[in-house]
Structure formats: structure tokens, C-alpha cells
Coordinates of C-alpha atoms and ligand atoms in Angstrom, one line a residue:
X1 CA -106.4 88.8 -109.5
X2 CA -106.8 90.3 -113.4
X3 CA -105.7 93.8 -113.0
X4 CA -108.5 94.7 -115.3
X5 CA -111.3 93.1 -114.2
X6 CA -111.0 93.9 -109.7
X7 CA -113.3 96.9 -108.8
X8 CA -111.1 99.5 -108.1
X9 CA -113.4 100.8 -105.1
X10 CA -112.6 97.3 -103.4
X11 CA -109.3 97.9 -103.2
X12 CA -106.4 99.9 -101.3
X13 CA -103.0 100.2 -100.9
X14 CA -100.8 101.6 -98.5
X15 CA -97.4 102.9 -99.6
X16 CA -94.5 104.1 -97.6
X17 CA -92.3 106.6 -99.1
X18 CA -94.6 108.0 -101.6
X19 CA -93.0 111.7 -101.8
X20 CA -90.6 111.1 -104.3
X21 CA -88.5 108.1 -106.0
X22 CA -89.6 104.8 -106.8
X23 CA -92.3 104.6 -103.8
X24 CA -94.0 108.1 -105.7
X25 CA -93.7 105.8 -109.2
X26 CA -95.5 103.2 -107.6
X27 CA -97.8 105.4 -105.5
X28 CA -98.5 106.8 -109.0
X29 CA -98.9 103.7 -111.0
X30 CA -101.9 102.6 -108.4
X31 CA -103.9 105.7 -108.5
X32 CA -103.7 105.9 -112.5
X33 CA -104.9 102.1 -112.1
X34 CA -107.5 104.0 -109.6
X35 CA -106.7 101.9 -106.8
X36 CA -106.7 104.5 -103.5
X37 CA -103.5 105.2 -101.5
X38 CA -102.5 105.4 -98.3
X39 CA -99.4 107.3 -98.9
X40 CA -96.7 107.5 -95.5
X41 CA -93.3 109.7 -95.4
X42 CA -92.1 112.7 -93.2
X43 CA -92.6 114.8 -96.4
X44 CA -96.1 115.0 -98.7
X45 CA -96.5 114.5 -102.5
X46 CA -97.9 117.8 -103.8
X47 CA -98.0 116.6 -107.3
X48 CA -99.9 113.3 -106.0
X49 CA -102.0 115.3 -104.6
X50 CA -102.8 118.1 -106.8
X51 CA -103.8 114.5 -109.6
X52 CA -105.3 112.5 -107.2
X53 CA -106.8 114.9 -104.5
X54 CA -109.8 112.0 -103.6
X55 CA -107.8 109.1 -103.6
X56 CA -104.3 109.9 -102.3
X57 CA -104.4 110.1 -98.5
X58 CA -101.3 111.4 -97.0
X59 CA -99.8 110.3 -93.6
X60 CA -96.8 112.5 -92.2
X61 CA -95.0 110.2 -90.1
X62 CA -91.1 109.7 -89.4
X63 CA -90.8 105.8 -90.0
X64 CA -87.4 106.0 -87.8
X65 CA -89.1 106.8 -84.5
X66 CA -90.7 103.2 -83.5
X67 CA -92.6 105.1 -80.8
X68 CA -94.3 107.7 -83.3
X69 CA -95.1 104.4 -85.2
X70 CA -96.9 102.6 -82.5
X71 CA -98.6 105.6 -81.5
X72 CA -100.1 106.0 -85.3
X73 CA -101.2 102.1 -85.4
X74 CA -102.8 102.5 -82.0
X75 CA -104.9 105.4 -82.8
X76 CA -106.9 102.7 -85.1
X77 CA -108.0 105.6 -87.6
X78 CA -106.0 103.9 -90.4
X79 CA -107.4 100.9 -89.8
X80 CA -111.5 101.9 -90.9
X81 CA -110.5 102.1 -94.7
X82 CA -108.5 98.6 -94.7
X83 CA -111.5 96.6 -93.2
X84 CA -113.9 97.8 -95.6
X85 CA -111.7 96.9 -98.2
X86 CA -112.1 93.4 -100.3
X87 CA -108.6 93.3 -101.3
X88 CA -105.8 95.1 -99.4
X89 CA -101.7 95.9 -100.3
X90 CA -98.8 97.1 -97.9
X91 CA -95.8 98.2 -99.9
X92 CA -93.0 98.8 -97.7
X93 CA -91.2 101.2 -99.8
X94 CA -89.3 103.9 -97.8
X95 CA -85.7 103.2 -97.1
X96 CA -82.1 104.9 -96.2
X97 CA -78.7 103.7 -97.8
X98 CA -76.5 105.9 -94.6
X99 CA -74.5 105.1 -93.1
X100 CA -71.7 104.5 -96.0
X101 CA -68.7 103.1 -95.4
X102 CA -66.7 100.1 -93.0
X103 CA -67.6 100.4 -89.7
X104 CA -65.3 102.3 -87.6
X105 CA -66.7 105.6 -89.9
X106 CA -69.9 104.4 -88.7
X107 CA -72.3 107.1 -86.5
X108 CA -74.3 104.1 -84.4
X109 CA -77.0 107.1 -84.6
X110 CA -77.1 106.5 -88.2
X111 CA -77.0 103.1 -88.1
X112 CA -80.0 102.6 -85.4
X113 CA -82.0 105.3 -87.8
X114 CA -81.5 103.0 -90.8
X115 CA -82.1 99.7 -89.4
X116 CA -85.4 101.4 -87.6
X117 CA -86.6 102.6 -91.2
X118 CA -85.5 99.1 -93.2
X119 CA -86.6 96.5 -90.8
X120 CA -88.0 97.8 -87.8
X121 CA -91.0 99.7 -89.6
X122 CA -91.2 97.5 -92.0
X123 CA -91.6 94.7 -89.5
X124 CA -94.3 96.5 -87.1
X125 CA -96.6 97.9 -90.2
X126 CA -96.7 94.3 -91.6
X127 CA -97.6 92.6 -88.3
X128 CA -100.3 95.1 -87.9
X129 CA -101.5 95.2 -91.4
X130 CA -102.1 91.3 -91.1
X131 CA -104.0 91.9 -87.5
X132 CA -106.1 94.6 -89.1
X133 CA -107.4 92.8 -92.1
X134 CA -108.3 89.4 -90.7
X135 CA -111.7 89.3 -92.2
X136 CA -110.3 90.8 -95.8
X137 CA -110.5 88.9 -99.0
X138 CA -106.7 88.9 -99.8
X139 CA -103.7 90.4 -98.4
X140 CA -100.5 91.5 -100.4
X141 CA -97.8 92.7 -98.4
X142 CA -94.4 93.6 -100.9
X143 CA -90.8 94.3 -99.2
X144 CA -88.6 97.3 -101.3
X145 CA -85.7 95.2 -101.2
X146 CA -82.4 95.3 -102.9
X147 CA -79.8 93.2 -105.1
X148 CA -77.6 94.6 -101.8
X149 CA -79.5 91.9 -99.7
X150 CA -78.2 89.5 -102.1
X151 CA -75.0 90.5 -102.8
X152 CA -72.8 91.7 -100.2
X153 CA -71.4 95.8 -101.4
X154 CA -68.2 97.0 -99.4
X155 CA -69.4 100.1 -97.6
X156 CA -73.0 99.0 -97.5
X157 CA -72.8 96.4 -94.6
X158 CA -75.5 98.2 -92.7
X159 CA -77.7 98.3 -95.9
X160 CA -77.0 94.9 -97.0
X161 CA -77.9 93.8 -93.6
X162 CA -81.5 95.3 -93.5
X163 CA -82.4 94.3 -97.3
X164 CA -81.5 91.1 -96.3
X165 CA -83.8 91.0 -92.9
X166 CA -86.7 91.7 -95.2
X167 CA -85.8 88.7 -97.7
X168 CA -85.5 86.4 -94.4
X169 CA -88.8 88.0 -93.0
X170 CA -90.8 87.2 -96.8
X171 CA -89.8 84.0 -96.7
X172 CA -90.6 83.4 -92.7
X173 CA -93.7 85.0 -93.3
X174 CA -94.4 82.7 -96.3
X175 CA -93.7 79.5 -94.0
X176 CA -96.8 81.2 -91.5
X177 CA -99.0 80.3 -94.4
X178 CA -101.4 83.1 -93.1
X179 CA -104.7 82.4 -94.6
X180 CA -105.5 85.0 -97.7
X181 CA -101.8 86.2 -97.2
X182 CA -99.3 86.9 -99.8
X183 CA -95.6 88.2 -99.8
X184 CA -93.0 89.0 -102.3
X185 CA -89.5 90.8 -101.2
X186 CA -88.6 92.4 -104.6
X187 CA -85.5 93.7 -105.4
X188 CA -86.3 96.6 -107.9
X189 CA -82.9 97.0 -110.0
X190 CA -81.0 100.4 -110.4
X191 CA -83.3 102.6 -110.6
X192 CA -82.1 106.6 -110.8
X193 CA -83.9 108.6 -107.5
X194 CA -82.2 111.0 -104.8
X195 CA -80.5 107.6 -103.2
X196 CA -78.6 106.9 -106.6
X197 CA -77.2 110.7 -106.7
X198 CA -76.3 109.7 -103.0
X199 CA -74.4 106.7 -103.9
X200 CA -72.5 109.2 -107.1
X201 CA -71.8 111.7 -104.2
X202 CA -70.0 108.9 -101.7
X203 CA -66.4 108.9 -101.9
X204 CA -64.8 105.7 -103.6
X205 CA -62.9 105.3 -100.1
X206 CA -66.3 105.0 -98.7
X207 CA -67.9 102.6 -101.1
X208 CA -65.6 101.1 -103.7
X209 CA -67.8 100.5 -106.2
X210 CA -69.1 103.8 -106.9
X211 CA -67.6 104.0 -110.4
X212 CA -70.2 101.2 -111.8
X213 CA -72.8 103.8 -110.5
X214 CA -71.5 106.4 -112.1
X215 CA -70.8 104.8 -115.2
X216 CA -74.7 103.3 -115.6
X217 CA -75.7 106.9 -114.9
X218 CA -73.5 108.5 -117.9
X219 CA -74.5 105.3 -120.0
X220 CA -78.2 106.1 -118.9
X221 CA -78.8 102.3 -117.9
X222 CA -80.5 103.5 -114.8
X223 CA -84.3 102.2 -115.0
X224 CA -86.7 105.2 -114.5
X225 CA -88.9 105.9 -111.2
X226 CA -91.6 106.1 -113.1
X227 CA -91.5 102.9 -115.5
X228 CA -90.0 101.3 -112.9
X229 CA -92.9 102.1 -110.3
X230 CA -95.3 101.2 -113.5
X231 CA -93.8 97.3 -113.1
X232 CA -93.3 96.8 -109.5
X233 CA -97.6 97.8 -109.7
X234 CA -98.1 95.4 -112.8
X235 CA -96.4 92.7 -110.3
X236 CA -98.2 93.4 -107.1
X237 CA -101.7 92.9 -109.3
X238 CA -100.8 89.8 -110.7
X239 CA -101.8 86.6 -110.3
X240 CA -98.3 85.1 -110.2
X241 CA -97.5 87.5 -107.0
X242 CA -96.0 85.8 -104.0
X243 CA -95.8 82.6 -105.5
X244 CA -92.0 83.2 -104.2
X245 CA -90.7 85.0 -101.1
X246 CA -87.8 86.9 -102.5
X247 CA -87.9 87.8 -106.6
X248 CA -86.7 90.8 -108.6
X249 CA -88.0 92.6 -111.1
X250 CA -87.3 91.6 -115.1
X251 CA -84.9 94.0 -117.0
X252 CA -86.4 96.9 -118.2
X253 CA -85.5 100.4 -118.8
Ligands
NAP1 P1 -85.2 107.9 -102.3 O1 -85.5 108.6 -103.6 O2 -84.2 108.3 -101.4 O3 -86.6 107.8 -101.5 C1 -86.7 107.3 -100.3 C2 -88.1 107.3 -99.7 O4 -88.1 106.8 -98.4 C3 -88.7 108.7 -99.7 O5 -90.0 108.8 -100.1 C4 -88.6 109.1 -98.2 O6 -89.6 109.9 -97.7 C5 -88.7 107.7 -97.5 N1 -88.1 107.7 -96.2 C6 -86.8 107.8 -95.9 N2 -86.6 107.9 -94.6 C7 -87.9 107.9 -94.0 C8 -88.4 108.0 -92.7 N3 -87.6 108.2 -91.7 N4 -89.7 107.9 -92.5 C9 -90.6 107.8 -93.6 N5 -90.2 107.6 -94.9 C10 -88.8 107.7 -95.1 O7 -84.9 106.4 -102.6 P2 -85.5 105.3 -103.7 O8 -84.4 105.0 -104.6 O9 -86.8 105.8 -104.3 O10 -85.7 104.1 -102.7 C11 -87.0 103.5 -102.5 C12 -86.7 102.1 -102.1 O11 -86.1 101.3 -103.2 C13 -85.8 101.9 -100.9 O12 -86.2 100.9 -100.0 C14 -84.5 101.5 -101.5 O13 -83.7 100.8 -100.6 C15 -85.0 100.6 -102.7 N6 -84.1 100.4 -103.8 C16 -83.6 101.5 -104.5 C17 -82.8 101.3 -105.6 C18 -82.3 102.4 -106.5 O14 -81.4 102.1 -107.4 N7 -82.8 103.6 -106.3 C19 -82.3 100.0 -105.8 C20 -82.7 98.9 -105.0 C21 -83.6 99.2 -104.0 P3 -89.3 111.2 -96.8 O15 -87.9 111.7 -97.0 O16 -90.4 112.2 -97.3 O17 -89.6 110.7 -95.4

């Protein structure tokens, strides 16, 4: 797909975690590129909105409660603007980095919150995306993942764990061979949002490798939300997307 030649009116995306960070960069990047959003977190995007009033659709729901989730998916109303469209996108964005730390400092509250957000959401708005759009042109589904799911972080083993469900899931997906169906599990880089100030504000007893963090952030290596958001869109358009499971984006600032 040429990301200048689609009609934007056949297209729509649906973003999770587009009130702030790097799912409001990429919520962003597609309704500059006028492709319509679906936009899902507990909180709204007033700034989104105030832009993009007739495009942005936002969709308050808590992506931790699998119950609210069913409940949304059953109701069928999000479902009318995906089957009319030619060429649809799920980006499973929205994510949570708690708990921090080796187990024992653990809350299992925090832990079942965090796994429901990374992998169980993830996994039930992908399954019914793919129901929804049966009769769409092309489907596009792209996992938020991490380096994390890749590379095991002390103090992250519950985050690690869930970036790495989603690779596993990308490429079991892949293996389906779902007619019109692509997949990409993208790990983004560091990019500097609320969850980087979080990882700054964990103690080093937590997560031992804090300092790098903090160190990136004085040496401003962190990649903008913005930018950032700009290239994960660029790769979701492109022609090359899903030709692996699991990728990352290339360096850039
Ligand atoms: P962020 O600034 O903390 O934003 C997280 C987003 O997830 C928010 O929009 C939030 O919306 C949403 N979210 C969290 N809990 C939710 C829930 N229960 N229900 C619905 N939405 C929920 O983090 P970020 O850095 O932009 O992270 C975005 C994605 O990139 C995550 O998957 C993260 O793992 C991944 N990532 C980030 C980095 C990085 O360096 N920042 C690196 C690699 C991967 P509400 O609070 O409004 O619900």
C-alpha cells in the first residue's frame, strides 16, 4: 500500500492508548495522514480532539477489566465503521511497566492488571478485529512491543513476560496465514513518555538498570513521542509491513 496514493476515506485505524505518549504520536501521525481513528484509553485526548474533532472517535474503556472489554465488543457498535472500510489497522498500543521489582515485592493485583492490559486485551481486540473484518480488503494488526521482550531487564520480569506474549502471538498469528492478514510486533525504542519518568522514579533496588535511563534522558538520546509515533505510522503504511512477525523500528531521534 503507497501511503500517498490509498484514499484516506477507505481507511481506519483503531488505536489503543491514544491519550498521551507514543499511542497519542501515532494516533496523531494517522489523522495528519487523514486516516480516521478509533482512539481507546480510560482517559480522552482533548488536544486530538480539539484538531481532529470529525475524525478522532474516542472510546473510554479500562483495557484491564476483560469483562468491560467483552461487553464493548459485543455491543457491535464499533464494528459498523470497520466493515465499511477497504483497508483496516489495530494498533495495540496501551501498556503498563508495574509492577517493578523481583517478585516477592510483587502486588499479584498489579501483576493480573498488567498482564490483562499487555496480553489479555491485546489478545481479545485482535481475535475480534479479524472476526469483524472478514469481507475487508486488508487487515493490519501491529503489537506495541518492547526490546524488554527480547531482552530479559531485572525488575521487569512481569513486563518482559507480556512483551514477549505479543512477539510469540505475531508470529503464531503469522503461521494462521489469515487471508488479507498482516502482523508486525514492533519494538519502538526508548522513547521519552510518562512510563520513562516512571522507570527515572523506580529505585535502583527495584530495577538495576535505572542509571542507563537516566543517563539517555540527561544525554537527551530519548526518541520523541511525536517523531517516534511519525515512524511507527510510516511503517504500518508500508508495503514492507508484516513481511516479519517481530521487527523494531530503525534508529532515529
Ligand atoms: P505511557 O505514556 O504511560 O502511555 C500508556 C498508554 O497506555 C496511555 O495512553 C494509557 O491510557 C494506556 N493505558 C494504560 N493502562 C490502560 C488501561 N487500563 N486501559 C486502557 N489504556 C490504558 O506509555 P508509552 O511509553 O507511551 O507506552 C506506549 C506503549 O509503548 C506501551 O505498550 C509500552 O510498553 C511501549 N513501549 C514504550 C517504550 C518507551 O520507552 N516509552 C519503549 C518500548 C515500548 P490511559 O491511562 O488514558 O488509560
Amino acid at each position: 500500500m503507497s501511503a500517498t496514493t490509498t484514499d484516506r476515506a477507505d481507511l481506519l485505524a483503531i488505536v489503543t492508548g491514544h491519550s498521551r505518549g507514543l499511542g497519542e504520536g501515532i494516533a496523531q501521525s494517522l489523522l495528519e495522514r487523514d486516516v480516521p481513528v478509533v482512539g481507546i484509553a480510560r482517559g480522552g485526548n482533548a488536544s486530538l480532539a480539539r484538531r481532529f474533532g470529525k475524525t478522532l472517535t474516542q472510546v473510554t474503556l479500562d483495557l484491564s477489566d476483560p469483562v468491560a472489554i467483552e461487553r464493548w465488543l459485543s455491543s457491535g457498535v464499533w464494528k459498523q465503521g470497520l466493515e465499511l472500510a477497504g483497508t483496516v489497522f489495530l494498533v495495540n498500543n496501551s501498556g503498563v511497566l508495574q509492577p517493578i521489582g523481583p517478585l516477592q515485592t510483587q502486588d499479584p493485583a498489579d501483576v493480573a492488571r498488567a498482564v490483562a492490559v499487555n496480553v489479555g486485551a491485546v489478545l481479545m481486540l485482535s481475535a475480534a478485529f479479524v472476526a469483524a473484518t472478514m469481507e475487508v480488503k486488508e487487515r493490519r494488526i501491529l503489537h506495541v512491543s518492547s526490546g524488554a521482550g527480547r531482552k530479559a531487564y531485572a525488575g521487569w520480569s512481569v513486563y518482559c513476560a507480556t512483551k514477549a506474549a505479543l512477539d510469540h502471538h505475531a508470529r503464531a498469528v503469522a503461521l494462521d496465514a489469515t487471508p488479507r492478514l498482516r502482523i508486525s510486533s514492533l519494538a519502538p525504542g526508548v522513547v521519552d513518555t510518562a512510563m520513562q519518568a516512571e522507570i527515572r522514579a523506580t529505585t535502583t533496588e527495584h530495577f538495576p538498570d535505572k542509571e542507563r535511563f537516566v543517563t539517555m534522558k540527561r544525554e537527551s538520546r530519548l526518541k520523541r513521542a511525536d517523531t517516534t509515533g511519525s515512524a511507527v505510522v510510516d511503517f504500518l503504511l508500508s508495503d514492507d509491513f508484516g513481511s516479519e512477525p517481530v521487527s523494531e523500528l530503525p534508529a532515529l531521534r
